[in-house]
XYZ file of C-alpha atoms in Angstrom:
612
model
C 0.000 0.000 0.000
C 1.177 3.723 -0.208
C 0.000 7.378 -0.645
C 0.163 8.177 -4.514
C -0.255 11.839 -5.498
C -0.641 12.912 -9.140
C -0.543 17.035 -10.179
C -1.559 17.693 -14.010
C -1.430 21.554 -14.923
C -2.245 22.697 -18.350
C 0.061 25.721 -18.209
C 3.522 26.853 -16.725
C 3.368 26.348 -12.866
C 5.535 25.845 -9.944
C 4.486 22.927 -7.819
C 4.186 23.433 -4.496
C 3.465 21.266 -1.656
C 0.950 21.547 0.382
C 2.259 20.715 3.698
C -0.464 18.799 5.244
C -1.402 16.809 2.133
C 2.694 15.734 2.074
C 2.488 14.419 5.744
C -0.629 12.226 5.436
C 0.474 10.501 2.170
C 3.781 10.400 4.238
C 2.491 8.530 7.042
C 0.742 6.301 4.882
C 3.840 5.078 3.140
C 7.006 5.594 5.756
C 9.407 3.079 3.830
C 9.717 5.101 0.656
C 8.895 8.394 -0.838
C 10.147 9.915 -4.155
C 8.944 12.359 -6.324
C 8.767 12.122 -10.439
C 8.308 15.073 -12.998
C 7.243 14.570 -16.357
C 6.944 16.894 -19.161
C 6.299 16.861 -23.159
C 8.780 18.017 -25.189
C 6.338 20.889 -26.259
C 5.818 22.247 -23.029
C 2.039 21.502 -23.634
C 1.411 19.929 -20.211
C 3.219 18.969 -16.872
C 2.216 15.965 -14.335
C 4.024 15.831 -10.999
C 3.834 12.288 -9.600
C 4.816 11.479 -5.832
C 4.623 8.149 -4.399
C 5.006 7.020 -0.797
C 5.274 3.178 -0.295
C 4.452 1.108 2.928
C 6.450 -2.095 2.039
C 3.831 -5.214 2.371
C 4.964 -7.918 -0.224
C 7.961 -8.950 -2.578
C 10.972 -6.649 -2.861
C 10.483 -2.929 -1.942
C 10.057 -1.379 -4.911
C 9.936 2.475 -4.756
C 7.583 4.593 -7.018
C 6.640 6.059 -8.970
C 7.772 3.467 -11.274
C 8.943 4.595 -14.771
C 9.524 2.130 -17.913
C 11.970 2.011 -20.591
C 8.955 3.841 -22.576
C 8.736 6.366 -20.222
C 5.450 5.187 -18.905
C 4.961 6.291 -15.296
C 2.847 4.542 -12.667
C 2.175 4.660 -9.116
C 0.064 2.262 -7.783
C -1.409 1.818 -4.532
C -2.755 -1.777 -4.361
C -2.398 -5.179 -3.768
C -3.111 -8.593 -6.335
C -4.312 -11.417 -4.489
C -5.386 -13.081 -7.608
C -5.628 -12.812 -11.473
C -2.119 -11.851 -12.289
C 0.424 -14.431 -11.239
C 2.966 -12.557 -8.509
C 5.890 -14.388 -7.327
C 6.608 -14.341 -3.456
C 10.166 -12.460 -4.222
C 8.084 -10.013 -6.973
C 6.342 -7.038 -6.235
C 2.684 -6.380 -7.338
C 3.645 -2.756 -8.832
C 6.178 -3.975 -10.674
C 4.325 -6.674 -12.138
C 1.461 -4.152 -12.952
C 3.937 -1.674 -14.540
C 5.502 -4.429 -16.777
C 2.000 -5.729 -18.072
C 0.376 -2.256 -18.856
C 3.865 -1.055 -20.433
C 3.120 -3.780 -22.960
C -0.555 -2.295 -23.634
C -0.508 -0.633 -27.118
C -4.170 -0.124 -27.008
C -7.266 0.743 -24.208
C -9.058 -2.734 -24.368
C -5.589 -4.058 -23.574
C -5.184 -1.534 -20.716
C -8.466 -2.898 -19.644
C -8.262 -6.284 -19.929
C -4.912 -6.069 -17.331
C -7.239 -3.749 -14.963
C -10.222 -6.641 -15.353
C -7.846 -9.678 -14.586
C -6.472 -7.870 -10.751
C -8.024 -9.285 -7.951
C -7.596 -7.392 -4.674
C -7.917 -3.950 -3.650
C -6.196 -0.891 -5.965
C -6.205 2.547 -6.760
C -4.035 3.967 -9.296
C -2.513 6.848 -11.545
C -0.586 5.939 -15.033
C 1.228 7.994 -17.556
C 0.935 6.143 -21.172
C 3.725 8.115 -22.913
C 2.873 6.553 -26.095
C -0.551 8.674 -27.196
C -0.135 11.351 -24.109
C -2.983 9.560 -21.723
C -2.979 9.907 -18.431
C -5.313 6.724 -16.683
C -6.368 6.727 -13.146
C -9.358 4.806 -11.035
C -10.314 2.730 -8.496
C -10.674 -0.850 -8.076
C -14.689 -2.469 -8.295
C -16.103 -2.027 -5.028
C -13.591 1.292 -4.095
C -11.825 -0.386 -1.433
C -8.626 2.397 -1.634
C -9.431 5.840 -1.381
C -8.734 8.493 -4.457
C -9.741 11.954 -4.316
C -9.592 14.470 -7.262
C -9.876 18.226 -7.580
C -9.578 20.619 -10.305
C -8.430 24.479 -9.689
C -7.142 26.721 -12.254
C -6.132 24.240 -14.768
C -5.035 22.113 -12.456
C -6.174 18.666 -11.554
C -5.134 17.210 -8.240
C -5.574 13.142 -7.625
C -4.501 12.017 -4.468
C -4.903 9.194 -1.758
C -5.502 11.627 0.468
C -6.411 15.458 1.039
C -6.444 18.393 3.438
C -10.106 20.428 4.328
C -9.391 23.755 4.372
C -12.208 26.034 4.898
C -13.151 28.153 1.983
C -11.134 26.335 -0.412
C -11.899 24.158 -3.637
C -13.974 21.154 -2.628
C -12.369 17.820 -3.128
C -14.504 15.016 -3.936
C -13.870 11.138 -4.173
C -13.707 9.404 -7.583
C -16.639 7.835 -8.718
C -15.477 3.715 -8.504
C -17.686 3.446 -11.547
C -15.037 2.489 -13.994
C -11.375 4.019 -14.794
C -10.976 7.371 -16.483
C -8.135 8.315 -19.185
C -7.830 12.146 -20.174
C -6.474 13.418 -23.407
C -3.446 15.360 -22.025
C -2.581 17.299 -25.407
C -7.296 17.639 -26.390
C -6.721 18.954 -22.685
C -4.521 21.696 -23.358
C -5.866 22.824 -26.331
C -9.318 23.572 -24.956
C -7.976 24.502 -21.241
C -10.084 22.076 -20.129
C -10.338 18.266 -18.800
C -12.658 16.182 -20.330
C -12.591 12.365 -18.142
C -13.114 9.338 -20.548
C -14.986 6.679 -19.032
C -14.746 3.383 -18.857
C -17.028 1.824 -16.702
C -17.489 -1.378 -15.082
C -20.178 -3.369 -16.074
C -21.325 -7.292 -15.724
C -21.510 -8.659 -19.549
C -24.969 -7.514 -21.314
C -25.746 -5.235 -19.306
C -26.267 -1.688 -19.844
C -24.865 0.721 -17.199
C -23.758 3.568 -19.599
C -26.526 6.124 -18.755
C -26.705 6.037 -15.210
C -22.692 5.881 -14.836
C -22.144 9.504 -16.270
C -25.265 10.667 -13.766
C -23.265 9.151 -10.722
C -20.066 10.838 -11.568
C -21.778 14.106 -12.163
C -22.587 14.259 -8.854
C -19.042 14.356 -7.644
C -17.471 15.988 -11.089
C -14.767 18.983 -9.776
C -15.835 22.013 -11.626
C -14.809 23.027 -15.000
C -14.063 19.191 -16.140
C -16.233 17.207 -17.708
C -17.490 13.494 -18.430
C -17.943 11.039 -21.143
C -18.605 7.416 -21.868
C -15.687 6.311 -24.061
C -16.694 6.653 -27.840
C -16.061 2.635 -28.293
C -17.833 1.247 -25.621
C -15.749 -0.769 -24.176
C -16.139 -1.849 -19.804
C -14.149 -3.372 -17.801
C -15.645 -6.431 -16.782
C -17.395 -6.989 -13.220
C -14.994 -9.387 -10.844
C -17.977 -10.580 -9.252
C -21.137 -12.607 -10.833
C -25.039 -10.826 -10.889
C -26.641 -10.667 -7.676
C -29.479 -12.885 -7.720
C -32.399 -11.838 -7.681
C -34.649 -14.914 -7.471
C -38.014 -14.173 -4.699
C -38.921 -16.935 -3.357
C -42.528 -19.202 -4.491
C -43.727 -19.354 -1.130
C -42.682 -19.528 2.553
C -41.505 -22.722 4.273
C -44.095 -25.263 4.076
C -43.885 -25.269 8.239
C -44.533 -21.891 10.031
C -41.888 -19.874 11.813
C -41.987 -19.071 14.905
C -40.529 -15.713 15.939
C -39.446 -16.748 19.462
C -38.103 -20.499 18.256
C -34.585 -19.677 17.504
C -33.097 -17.210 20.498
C -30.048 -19.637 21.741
C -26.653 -21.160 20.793
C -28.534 -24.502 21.350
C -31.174 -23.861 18.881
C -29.227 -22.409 16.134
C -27.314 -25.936 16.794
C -30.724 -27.440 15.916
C -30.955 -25.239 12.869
C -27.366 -25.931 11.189
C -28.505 -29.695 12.378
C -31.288 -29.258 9.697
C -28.835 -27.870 7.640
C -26.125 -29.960 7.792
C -26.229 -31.077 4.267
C -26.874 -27.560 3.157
C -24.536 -27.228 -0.007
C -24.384 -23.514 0.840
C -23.669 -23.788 4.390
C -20.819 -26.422 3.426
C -19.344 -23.914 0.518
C -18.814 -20.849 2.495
C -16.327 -21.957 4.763
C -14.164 -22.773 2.223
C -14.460 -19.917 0.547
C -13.799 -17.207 3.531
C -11.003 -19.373 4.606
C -8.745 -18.642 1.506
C -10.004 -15.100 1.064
C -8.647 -14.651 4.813
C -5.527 -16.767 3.861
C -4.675 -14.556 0.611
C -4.648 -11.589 3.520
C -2.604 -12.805 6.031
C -0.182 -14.297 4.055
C 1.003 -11.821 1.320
C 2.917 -9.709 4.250
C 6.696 -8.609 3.529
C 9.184 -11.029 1.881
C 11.227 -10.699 5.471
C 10.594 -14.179 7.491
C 10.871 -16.622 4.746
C 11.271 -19.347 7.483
C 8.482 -18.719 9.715
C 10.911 -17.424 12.074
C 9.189 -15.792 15.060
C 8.779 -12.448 14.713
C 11.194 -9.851 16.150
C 10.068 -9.414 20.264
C 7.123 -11.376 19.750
C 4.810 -8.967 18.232
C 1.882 -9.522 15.975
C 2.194 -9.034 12.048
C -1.798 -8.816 11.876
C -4.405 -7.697 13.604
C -8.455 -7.433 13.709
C -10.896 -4.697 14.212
C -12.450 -6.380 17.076
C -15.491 -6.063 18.573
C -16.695 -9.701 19.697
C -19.605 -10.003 17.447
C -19.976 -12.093 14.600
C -18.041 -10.636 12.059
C -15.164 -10.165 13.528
C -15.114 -13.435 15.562
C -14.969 -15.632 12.389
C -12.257 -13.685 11.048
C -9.990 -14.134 14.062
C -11.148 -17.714 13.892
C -10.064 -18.180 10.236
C -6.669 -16.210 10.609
C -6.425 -18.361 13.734
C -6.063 -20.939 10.994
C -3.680 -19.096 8.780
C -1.093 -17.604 10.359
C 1.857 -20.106 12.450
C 0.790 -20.871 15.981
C 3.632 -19.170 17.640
C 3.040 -15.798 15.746
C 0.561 -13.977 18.179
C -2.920 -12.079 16.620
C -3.546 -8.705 17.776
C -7.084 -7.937 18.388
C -8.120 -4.105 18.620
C -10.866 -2.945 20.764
C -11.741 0.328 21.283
C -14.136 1.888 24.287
C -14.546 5.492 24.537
C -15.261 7.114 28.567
C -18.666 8.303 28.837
C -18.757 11.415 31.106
C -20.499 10.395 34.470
C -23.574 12.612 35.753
C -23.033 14.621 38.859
C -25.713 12.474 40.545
C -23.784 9.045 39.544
C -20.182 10.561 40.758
C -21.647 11.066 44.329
C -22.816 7.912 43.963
C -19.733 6.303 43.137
C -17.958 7.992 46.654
C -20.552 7.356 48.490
C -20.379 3.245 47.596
C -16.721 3.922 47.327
C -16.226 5.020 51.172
C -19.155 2.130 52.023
C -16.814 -0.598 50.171
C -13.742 1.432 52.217
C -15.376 0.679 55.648
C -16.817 -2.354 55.299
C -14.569 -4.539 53.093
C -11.636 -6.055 54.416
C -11.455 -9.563 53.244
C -10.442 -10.525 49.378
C -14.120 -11.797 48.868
C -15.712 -9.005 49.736
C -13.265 -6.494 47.757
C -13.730 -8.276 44.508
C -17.368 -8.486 44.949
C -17.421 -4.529 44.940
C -15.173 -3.478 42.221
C -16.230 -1.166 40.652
C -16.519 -1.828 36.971
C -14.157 0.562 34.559
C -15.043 3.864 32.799
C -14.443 2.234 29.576
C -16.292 -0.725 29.895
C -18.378 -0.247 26.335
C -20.383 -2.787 24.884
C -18.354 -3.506 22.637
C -15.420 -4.280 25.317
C -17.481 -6.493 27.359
C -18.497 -8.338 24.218
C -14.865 -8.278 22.624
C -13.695 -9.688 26.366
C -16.201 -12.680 26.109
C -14.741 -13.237 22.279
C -11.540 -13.275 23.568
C -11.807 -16.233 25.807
C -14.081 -17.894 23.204
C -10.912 -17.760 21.124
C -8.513 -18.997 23.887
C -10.580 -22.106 24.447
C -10.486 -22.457 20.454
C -6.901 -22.119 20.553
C -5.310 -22.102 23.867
C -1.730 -22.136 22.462
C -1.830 -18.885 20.458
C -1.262 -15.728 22.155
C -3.748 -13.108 21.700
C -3.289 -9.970 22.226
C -6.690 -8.169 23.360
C -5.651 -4.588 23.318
C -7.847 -2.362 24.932
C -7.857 1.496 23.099
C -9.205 3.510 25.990
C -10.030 6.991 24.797
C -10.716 10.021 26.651
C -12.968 12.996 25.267
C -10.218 15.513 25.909
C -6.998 13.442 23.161
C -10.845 12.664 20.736
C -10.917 16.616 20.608
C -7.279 17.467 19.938
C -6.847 14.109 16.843
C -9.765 15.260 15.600
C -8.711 18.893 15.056
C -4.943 17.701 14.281
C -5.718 14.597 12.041
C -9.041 13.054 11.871
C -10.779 15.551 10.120
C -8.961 15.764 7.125
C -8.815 12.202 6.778
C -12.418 11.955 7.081
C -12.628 14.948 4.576
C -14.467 15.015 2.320
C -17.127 13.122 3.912
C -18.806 14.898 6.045
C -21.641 13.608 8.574
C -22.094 13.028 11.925
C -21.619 8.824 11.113
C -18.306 9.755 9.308
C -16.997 11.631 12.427
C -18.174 9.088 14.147
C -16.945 5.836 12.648
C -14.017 7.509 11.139
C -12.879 8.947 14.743
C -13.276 5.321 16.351
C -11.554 3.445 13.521
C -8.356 5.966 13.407
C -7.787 5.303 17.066
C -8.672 1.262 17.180
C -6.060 1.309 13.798
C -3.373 3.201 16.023
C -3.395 0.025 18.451
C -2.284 1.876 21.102
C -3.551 0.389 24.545
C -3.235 -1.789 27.635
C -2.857 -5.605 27.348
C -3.474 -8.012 30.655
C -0.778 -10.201 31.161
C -1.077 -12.372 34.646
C -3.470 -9.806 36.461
C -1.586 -6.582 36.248
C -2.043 -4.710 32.531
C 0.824 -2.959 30.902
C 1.023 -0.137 27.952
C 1.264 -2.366 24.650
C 1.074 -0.581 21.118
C 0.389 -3.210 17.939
C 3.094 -3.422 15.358
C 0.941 -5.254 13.097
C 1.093 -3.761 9.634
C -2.096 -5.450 8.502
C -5.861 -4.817 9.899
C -8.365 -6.933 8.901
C -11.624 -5.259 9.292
C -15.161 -7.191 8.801
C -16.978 -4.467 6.747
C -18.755 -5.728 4.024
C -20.857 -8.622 5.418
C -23.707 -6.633 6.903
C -23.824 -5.371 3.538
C -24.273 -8.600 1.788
C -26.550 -10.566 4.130
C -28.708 -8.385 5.724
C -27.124 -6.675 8.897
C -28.402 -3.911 9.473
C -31.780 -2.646 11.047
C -32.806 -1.194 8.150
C -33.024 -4.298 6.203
C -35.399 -5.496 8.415
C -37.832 -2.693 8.013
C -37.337 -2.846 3.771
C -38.302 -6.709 4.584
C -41.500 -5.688 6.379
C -42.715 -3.576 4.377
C -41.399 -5.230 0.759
C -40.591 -8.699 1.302
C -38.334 -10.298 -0.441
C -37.698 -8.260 -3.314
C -37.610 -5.298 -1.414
C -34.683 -6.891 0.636
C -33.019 -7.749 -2.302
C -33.079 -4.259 -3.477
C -31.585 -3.398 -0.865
C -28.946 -5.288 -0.683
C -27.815 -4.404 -4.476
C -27.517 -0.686 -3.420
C -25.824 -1.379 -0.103
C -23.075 -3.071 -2.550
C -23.533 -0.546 -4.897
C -22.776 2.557 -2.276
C -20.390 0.975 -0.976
C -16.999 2.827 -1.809
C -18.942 6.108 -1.540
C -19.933 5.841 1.977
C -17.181 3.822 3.614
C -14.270 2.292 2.196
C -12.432 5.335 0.766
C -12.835 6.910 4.646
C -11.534 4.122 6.109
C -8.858 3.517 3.833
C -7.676 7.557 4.435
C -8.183 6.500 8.417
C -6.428 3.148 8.491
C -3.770 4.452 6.275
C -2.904 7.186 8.261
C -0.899 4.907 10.825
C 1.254 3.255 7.692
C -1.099 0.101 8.181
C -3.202 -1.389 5.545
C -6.612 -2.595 5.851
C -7.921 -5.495 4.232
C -11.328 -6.322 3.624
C -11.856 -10.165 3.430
C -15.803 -9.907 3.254
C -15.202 -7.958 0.045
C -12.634 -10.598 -1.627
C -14.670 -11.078 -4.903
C -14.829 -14.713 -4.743
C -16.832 -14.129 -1.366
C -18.849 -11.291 -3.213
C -19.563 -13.918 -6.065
C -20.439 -16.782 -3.816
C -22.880 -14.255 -1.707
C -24.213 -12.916 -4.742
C -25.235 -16.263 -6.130
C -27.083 -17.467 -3.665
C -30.943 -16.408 -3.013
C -31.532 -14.027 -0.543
C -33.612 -16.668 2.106
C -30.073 -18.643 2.149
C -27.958 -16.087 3.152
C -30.390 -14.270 6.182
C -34.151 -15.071 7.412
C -35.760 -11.995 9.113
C -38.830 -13.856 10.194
C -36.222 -14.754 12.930
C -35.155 -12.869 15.789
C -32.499 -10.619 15.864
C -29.143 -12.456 16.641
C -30.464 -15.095 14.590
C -31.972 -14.115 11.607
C -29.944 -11.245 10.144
C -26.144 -12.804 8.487
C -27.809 -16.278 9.259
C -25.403 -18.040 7.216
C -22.498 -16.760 9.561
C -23.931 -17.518 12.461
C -24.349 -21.464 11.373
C -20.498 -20.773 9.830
C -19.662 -19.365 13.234
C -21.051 -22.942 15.159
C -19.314 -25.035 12.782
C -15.878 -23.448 13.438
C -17.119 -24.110 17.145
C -17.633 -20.684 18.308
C -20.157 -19.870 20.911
C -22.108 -17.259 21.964
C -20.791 -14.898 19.956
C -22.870 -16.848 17.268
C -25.840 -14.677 18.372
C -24.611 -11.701 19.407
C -26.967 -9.385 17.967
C -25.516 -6.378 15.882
C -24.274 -3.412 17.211
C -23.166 -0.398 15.345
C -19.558 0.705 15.995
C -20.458 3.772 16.821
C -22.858 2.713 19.897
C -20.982 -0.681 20.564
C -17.394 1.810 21.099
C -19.852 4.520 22.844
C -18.346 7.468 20.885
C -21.996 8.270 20.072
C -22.437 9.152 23.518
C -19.708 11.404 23.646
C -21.627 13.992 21.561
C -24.993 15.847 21.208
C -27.305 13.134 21.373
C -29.847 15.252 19.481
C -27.678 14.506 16.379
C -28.943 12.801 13.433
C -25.981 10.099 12.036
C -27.096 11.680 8.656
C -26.489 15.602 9.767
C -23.339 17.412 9.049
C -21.022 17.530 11.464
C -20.334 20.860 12.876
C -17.849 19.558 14.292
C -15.294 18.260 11.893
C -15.713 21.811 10.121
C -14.348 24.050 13.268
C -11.555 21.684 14.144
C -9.414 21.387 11.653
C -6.325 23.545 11.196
């Protein structure tokens, strides 16, 4: 992964830095930065590239990368299938070399279609005067783009700065190639699209209308003249409704336990579905933990016993299986760290007197060991999602007693929130926007920092995670039905209202929260990877019907991501199996921490006055 910068001016300029933009695509790549300037021989145009790599695979290979041709390319990506990469090779090399033999765009294309795994990416094509740049299908690295006095800005990542051009994200509807000499004689930038698209189908119309939205001003949009796509990594969702309900009537209050969803995935048992997706998750997990730095190429411990990976961890269901699976993955003296972060919710006058009042009770009273523990006080940061991640955690140790996990518990006060938000946060966040960006955005930097307490033996000690790569579970509430609001599109539409639901959950998915959390994540020269959006899990979600993957005529815990839960027994977890879900934002208690008259959807006034 890395931060990849790209500056194309149509007439004579001096670049410039701006200094906050350097040190964020800085910090996302520490172990290489170089800068490359390229110019025609006319003067007609000038593109400053920048590059700044965090070394995860191969050979470090800085960037940007320029061919015999002269092609440039920086690339910030990783292949974890389509294009064969040897474990000494490096994916942006291997990219470089296969578009440098591209004489034409359905070749360019075709290279683009093949990758499997997570990119974003800027390239120079000498030959012709192009300059290409997108995002990969589902948006899963972050690319912004601006466009200010004939200059257009791509980036990984930007600065908000108040009263300034707007910077939006690029549309991950296709890639986009601009004529750099057409460019300069009109003074303007006309994009080129090239969209994605499954075969047959016809998505030419509505993917100028969702660029438009996010188009920087003065620049323009247009479907490439020969209609070519790039085709979709990831089969049709299907759309099948099904003929009638079960011939045997639900109950709503029949499933509620780890014992009877035992007596489901009994019925189920020789479910072809419920016997596929293990398989499936397992190597989309394996492809992440695995393709780490060409460094230990004996398994050799690594250095003071620290963690190469860790997990976004909350206890619940999604991120429970994928600690389960990496459990599987990664060598059994390696530890796995497992980030949890709780936020301290300010206590009300009434409840402080409280607490001294029980305090000096527990101080007179107690005086054997018995009694003492029976009155401890519980912590300030004891969130749901910390009690929950706790219970996880010795799920895991009973699955695995001989690994060490590392439960690291990010404890954050409102007072360091308020100063990362105004120093960082927000312009990481930027240009999102809403009280749910702040939110989620806020609690993800922090839990990607890693920095925390670990118990070790009764006593708890400062501990910071060296892990390079987070695995985060985003991506399955999206695909089987997670979220409350798929159970009120299923009560008042059924099935096919569900299903429609689901496609534009998939659909918005880039736009609303993979290019923040890739900016967030980033930001602590760590990479997150998304194993719930590997496309053979995508294509094995999408093809099955909608009934097989969730059942909201069951309870919550139970019906909603049914088909993980049943995964979830299999691979012998517990009751973490139906854990209902909890939004990060509640389960962390950041919401809590604000104005609770707040709407997730409202802007937040608050990442607007902060930064500086």
């Amino acid at each position: 992964m890395c931060g990849i910068f790209c500056q194309l001016s149509l007439s004579p300029t001096t670049f410039e830095w701006d200094k906050t933009i350097y040190e964020h695509l800085k910090r996302r790549g520490p172990d290489s930065n170089q800068d490359l300037t390229v110019k025609d021989k006319y003067g007609t145009y000038q593109c400053v590239f920048s590059a700044h790599v965090l070394h995860m695979r191969g050979l470090l290979t800085p960037q940007p990368v320029e061919d015999d041709n002269g092609n440039v390319l920086v690339w910030n990506g990783e292949i974890f299938g389509g294009l064969p990469v040897m474990p000494k090779e490096n994916d942006t090399a291997v990219v470089s070399q296969c578009l440098s033999s591209c004489s034409s765009p359905s070749q360019i294309l075709s290279i683009l279609s093949t990758v499997r795994g997570p990119w974003g990416f800027v390239y120079y094509q000498k030959a012709g005067d192009y300059l290409w740049f997108g995002r990969d299908f589902f948006g899963r690295r972050s690319l912004l783009w601006m466009f200010d006095a004939e200059v257009l800005t791509l980036t990984s990542v930007a600065a908000h700065e108040p009263d300034q051009s707007v910077w939006q994200e690029v549309p991950a509807v296709g890639v986009y190639r601009i004529d750099l000499k057409a460019a300069k004689e009109s003074s303007t930038v006309t994009f080129e699209v090239y969209p994605w698209a499954h075969a047959g189908n016809d998505v030419m119309s509505t993917c100028i209308e969702t660029i438009s939205a996010s188009l920087p001003s003065g620049c323009t949009a247009v479907i490439n003249q020969s209609g070519l796509v790039l085709t979709s990594p990831v089969c049709p969702l299907n759309m099948s409704i099904p003929e009638s309900l079960s011939g045997t009537e639900i109950h709503p209050h029949m499933y509620q336990s780890v014992k009877d969803l035992e007596q489901l995935l009994a019925s189920k048992e020789n479910n072809d579905e419920l016997n596929r997706v293990i398989p499936v998750l397992s190597e989309a997990v394996r492809r992440r933990v695995q393709s780490l730095p060409f460094e230990n190429p004996d398994n050799s411990p690594p250095k003071n016993d620290r963690a190469s990976v860790a997990i976004l961890f909350s206890g619940g269901i999604d991120s429970m299986i994928l600690a389960a699976l990496a459990d599987q993955h990664i060598p059994a003296h390696q530890p796995i760290d497992l980030l949890n972060v709780a936020f301290k919710l300010k206590e009300p006058k009434k409840q402080k007197e409280s607490a001294k009042k029980h305090k000096k009770q527990k101080n007179e009273s107690s005086n054997s060991k018995t009694d003492g523990a029976a009155c401890r006080t519980s912590s300030p940061f004891d969130a749901p999602d910390r009690i929950t991640g706790k219970a996880g955690l010795k799920e895991l140790q009973n699955l695995n007693p001989e690994r060490r996990w590392n439960f690291i518990e990010i404890n954050v006060t409102q007072e360091e929130l308020q100063k990362m938000r105004q120093e960082r946060i927000c312009h990481l966040v930027h240009p999102l926007d809403t009280v749910l960006d702040d939110s989620i955005g806020c609690a993800v930097w922090f839990a990607a920092r890693g920095a925390g307490l670990i118990s070790e033996d009764s006593d708890q000690r400062l501990f910071t995670s060296s892990a390079k790569v987070i695995l985060t579970g985003i991506g399955a509430d999206e695909q089987l039905a997670g979220y409350s609001r798929h159970r009120v599109r299923y009560k008042t539409s059924g099935h096919e209202g569900l299903i429609h639901e689901l496609a534009m959950e998939l659909g918005r998915i880039s736009s609303r929260n993979l290019g923040r959390d890739d900016r967030v994540i980033g930001d602590h020269g760590k990479e997150a990877r998304f194993p719930y959006l590997d496309e053979d899990v995508v294509s094995y979600f999408n093809s099955l019907p909608v009934w097989e993957k969730a059942d909201l005529s069951l309870p919550r815990g139970v019906g909603e991501k049914l088909l993980l839960r049943l995964t979830a027994r299999q691979l012998g977890l517990g009751q973490s199996a139906v854990l209902p879900k909890r939004a990060m934002q509640f389960g962390s208690r950041i919401a809590k921490m604000e104005d609770n008259q707040e709407k997730a959807s409202d802007k937040c006034t608050r990442l607007f006055a902060s930064c500086k």
